[in-house]
CSV table of C-alpha atoms in Angstrom, one decimal:
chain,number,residue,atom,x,y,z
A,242,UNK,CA,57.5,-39.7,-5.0
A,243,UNK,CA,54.1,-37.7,-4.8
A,244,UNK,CA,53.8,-34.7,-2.8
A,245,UNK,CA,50.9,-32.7,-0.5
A,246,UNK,CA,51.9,-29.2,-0.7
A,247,UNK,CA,49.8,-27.6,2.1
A,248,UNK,CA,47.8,-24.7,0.4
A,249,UNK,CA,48.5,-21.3,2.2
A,250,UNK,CA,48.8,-23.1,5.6
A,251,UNK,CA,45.9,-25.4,6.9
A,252,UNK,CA,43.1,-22.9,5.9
A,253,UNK,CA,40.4,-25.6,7.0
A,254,UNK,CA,42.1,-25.0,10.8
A,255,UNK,CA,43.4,-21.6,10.9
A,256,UNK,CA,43.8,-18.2,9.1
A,257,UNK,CA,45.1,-18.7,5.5
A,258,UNK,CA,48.8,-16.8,5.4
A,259,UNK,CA,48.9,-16.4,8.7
A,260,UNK,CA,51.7,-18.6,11.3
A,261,UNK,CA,49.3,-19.7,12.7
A,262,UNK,CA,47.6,-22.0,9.4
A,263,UNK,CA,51.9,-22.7,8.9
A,264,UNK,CA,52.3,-23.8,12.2
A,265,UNK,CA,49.6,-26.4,12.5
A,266,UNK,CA,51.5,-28.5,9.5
A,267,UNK,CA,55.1,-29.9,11.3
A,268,UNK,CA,52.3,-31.2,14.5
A,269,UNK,CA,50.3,-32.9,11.2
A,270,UNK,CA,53.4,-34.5,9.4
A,271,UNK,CA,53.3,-32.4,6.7
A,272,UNK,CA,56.7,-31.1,5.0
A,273,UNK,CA,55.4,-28.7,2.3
A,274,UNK,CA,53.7,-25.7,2.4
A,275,UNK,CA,52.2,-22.7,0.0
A,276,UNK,CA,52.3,-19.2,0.3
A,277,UNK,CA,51.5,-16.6,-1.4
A,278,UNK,CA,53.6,-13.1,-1.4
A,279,UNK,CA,53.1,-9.5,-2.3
A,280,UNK,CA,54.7,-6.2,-1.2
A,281,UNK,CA,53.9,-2.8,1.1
A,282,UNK,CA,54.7,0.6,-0.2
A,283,UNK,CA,58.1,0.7,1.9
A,284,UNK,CA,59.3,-2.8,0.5
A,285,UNK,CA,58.4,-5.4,3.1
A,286,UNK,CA,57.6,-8.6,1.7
A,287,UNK,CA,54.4,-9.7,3.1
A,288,UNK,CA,52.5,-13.1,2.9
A,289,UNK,CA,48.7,-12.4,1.4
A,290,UNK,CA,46.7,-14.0,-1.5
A,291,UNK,CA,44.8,-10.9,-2.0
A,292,UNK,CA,46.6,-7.3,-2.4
A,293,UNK,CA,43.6,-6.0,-0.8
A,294,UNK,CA,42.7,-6.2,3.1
A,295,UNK,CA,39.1,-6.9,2.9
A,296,UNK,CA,38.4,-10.4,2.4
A,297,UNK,CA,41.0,-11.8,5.6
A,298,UNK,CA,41.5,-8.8,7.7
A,299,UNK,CA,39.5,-5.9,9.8
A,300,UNK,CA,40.9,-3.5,7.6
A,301,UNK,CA,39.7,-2.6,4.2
A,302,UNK,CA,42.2,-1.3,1.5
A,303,UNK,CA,45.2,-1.5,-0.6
A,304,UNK,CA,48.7,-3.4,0.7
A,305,UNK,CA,50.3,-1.1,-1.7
A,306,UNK,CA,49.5,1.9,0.7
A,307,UNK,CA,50.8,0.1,4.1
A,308,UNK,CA,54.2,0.5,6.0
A,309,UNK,CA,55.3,-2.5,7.9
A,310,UNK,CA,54.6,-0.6,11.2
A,311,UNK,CA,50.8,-0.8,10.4
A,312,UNK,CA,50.9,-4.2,10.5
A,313,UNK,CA,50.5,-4.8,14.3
A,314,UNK,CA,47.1,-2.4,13.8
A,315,UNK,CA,45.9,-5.2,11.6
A,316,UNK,CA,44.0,-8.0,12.5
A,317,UNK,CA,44.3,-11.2,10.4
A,318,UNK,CA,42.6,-13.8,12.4
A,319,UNK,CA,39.2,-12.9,14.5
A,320,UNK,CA,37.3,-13.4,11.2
A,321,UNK,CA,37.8,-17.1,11.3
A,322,UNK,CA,37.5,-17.6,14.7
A,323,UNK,CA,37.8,-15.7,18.5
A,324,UNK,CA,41.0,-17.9,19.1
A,325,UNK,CA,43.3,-16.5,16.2
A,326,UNK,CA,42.2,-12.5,17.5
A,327,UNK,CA,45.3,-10.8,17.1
A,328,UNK,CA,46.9,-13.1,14.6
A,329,UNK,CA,49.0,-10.7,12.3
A,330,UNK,CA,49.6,-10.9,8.4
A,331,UNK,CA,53.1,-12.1,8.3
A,332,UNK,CA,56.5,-11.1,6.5
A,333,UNK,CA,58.1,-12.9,4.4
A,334,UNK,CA,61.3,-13.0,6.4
A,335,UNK,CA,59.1,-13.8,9.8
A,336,UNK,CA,57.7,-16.8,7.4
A,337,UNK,CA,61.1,-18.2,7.0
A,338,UNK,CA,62.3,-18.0,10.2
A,339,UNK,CA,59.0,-20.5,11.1
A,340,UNK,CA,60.2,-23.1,8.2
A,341,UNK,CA,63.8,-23.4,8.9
A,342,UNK,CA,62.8,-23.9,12.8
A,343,UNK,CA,60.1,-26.7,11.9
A,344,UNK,CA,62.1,-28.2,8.8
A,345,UNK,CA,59.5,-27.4,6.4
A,346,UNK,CA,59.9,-27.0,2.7
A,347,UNK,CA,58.3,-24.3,0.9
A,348,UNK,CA,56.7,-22.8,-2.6
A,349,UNK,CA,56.6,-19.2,-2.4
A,350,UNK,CA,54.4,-18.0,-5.4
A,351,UNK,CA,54.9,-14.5,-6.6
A,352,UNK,CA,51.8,-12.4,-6.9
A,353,UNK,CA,51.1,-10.5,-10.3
A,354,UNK,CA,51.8,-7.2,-8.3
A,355,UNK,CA,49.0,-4.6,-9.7
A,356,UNK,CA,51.0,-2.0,-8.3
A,357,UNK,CA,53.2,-2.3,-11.7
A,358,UNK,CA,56.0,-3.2,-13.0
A,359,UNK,CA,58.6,-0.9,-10.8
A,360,UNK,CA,56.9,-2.5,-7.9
A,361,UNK,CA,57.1,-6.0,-9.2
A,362,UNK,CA,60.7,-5.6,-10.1
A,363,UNK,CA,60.9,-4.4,-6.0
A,364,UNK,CA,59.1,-7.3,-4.9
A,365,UNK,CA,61.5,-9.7,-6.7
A,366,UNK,CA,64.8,-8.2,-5.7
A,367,UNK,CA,63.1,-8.5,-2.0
A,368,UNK,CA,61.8,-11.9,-2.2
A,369,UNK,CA,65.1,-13.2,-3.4
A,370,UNK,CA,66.9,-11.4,-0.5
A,371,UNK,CA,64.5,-13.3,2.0
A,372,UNK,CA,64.6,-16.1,0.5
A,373,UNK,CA,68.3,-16.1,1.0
A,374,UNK,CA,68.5,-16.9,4.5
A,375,UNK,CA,66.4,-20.1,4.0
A,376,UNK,CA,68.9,-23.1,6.0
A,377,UNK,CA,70.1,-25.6,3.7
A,378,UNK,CA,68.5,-28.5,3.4
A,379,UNK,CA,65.3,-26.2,3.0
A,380,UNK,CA,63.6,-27.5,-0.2
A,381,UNK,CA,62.7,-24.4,-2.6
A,382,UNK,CA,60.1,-23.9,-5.2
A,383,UNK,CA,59.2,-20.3,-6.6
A,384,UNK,CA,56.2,-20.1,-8.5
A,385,UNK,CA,53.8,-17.6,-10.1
A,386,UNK,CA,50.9,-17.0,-12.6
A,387,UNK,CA,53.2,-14.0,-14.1
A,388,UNK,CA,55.6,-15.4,-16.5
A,389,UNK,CA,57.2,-11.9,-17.0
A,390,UNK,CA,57.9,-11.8,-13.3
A,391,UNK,CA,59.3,-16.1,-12.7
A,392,UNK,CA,61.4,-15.2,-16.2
A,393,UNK,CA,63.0,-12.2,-14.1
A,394,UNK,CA,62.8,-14.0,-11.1
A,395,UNK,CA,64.7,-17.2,-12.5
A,396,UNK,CA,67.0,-14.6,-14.0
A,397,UNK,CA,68.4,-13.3,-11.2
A,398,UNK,CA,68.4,-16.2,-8.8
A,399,UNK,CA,68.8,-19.1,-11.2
A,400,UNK,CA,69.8,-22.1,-8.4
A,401,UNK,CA,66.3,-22.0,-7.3
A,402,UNK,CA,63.5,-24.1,-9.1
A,403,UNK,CA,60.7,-22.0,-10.5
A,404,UNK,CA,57.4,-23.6,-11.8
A,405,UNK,CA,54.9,-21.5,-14.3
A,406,UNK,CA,51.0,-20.9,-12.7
A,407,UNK,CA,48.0,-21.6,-15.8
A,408,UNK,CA,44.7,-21.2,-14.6
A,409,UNK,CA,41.4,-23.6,-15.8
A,410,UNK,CA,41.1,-22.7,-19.3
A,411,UNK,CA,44.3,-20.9,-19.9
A,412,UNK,CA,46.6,-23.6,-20.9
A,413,UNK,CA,47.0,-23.1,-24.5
A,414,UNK,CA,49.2,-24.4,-26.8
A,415,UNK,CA,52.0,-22.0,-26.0
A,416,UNK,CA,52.3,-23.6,-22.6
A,417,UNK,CA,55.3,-25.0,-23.4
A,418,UNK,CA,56.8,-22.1,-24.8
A,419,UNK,CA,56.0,-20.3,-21.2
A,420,UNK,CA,58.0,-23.2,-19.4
A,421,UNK,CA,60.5,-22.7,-21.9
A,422,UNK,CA,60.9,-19.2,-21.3
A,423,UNK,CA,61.2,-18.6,-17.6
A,424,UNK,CA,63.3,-21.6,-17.4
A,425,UNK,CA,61.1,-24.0,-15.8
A,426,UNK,CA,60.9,-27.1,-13.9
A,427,UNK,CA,58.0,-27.5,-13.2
A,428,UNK,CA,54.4,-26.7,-14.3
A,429,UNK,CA,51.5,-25.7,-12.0
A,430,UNK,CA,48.1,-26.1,-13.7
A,431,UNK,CA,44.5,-25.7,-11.9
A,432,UNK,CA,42.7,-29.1,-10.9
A,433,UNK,CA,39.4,-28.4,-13.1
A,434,UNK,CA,39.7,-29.5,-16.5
A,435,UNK,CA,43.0,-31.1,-16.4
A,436,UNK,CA,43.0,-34.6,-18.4
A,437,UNK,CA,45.1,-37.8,-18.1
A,438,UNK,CA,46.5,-36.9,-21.9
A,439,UNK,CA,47.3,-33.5,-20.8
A,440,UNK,CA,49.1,-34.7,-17.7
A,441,UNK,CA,51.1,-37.1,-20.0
A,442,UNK,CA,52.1,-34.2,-22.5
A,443,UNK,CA,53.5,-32.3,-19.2
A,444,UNK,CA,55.4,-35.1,-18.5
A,445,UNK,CA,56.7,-36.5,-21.9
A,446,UNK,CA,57.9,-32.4,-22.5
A,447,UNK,CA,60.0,-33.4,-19.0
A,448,UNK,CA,58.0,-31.1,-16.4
A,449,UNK,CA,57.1,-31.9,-12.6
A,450,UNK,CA,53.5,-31.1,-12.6
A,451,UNK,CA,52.1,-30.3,-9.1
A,452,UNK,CA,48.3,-29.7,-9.1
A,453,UNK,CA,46.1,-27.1,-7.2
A,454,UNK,CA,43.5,-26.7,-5.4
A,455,UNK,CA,42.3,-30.7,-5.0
A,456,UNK,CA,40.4,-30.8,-1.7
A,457,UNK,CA,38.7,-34.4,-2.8
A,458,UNK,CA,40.9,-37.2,-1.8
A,459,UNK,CA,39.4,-39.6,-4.5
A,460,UNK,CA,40.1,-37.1,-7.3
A,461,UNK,CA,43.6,-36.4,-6.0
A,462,UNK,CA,44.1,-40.4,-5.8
A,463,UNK,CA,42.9,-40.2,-9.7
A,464,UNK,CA,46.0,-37.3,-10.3
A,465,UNK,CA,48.4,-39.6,-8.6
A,466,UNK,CA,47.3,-42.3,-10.7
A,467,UNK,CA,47.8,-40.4,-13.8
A,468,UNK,CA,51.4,-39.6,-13.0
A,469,UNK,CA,51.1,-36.0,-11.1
A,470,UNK,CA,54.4,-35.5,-9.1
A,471,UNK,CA,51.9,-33.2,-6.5
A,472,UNK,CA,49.0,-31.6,-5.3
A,473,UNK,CA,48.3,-28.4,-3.3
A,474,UNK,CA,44.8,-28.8,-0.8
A,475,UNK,CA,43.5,-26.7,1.7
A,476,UNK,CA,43.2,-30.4,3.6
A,477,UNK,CA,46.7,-31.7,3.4
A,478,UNK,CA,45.9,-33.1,7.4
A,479,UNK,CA,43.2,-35.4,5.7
A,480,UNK,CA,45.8,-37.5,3.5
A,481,UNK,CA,47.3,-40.3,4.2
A,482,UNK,CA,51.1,-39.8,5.9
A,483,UNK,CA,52.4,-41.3,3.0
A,484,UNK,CA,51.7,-38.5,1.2
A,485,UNK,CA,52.0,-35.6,3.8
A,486,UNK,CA,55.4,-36.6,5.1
A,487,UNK,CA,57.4,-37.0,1.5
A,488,UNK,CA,59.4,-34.0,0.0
């Protein structure tokens, strides 16, 4: 079973993080999506890459210094096109809602949370409490590049599947003591770099390795081949239904 997880939406169509880039994928067959979450200065769980408003937004500044009320001031869409003007950075919870009404399954990946570790500690307890009205039947993966945090995370919430994030060059030989750590299923590693040898050391250790960010269709066919269980893309609508309609 191989899997297209849909990275942060349909990016390539609409507004990363936003409904509307979630909302494109049950019309394109596609049963997996990405997200990315982080937290406001009151608590609210929102879904954002960046903890900064500059690079998707008409704001500039610091999540870390919003209230959810200043959300509806934000504007998360006009920068990628006039139709998405008005599109809002969603909550968590509002998130949700979207995948148990178009049967989606989701990975929720945990920001490092610069704001510290009170903050991260906030952001967990408040993820898990989202996360918690998810239907059944919804398929669940929690990831993150923060070990510290999945450890914690997959300590209080230990039913749900947690995968460990290594960036290109960071998987050292004490990857498997990471997995190992924060109780793992699974293991995320970046695209460039990876080998078939490293793949097969993933899966002789007894991992799920899912793969980001592959936007080339031949090279993702290559990751199949090699034995990769999935792939996160930016183009998930580009595959072949085989792939976007499994999981």
């Amino acid at each position: 079973m191989k899997t297209v997880f849909a990275h942060r939406g349909i990016p390539t169509l609409a507004p990363e993080n936003t409904l509307a880039a979630f909302s494109l994928c049950k019309p394109h067959g596609i049963r997996w999506i990405e997200c990315d979450v982080d937290i406001l200065a009151d608590g609210t769980v929102v879904v954002s890459h960046d903890d900064t408003l500059d690079r998707c937004t008409d704001r500039s500044g610091s999540l870390y210094d919003l209230q959810a009320g200043d959300l509806v001031q934000i504007d998360a869409g006009s920068w990628f096109a006039d139709q998405y003007m008005g599109e809002r950075i969603p909550t968590l919870a509002q998130l949700i809602t979207l995948v148990n009404q178009d049967l989606l399954n989701i990975n929720v990946e945990i920001k490092s949370c610069s704001a510290g570790w009170a903050m991260t500690e906030r952001l967990i307890d408040n993820v898990i409490a989202a996360l918690d009205h998810l239907d059944d039947g919804r398929e669940l993966i929690v990831s993150s590049f923060n070990h510290l945090a999945l450890a914690e995370f997959k300590r209080r919430r230990p039913q749900t599947a947690v995968a460990c994030l290594f960036e290109a060059g960071q998987l050292g030989d004490d990857w498997l003591s990471a997995l190992q750590k924060c109780q793992a299923e699974m293991i995320h590693p970046a695209e460039h770099g990876l080998t078939q040898q490293m793949i097969g050391d993933f899966k002789a250790a007894g991992y799920r390795v899912n793969v980001y960010t592959v936007n080339d269709l031949a090279r993702a066919n290559q990751l199949f081949n090699w034995g990769v269980d999935g792939v996160f893309t930016d183009i998930p609508h580009r595959f072949p239904a085989k792939y976007r309609a499994i999981g």
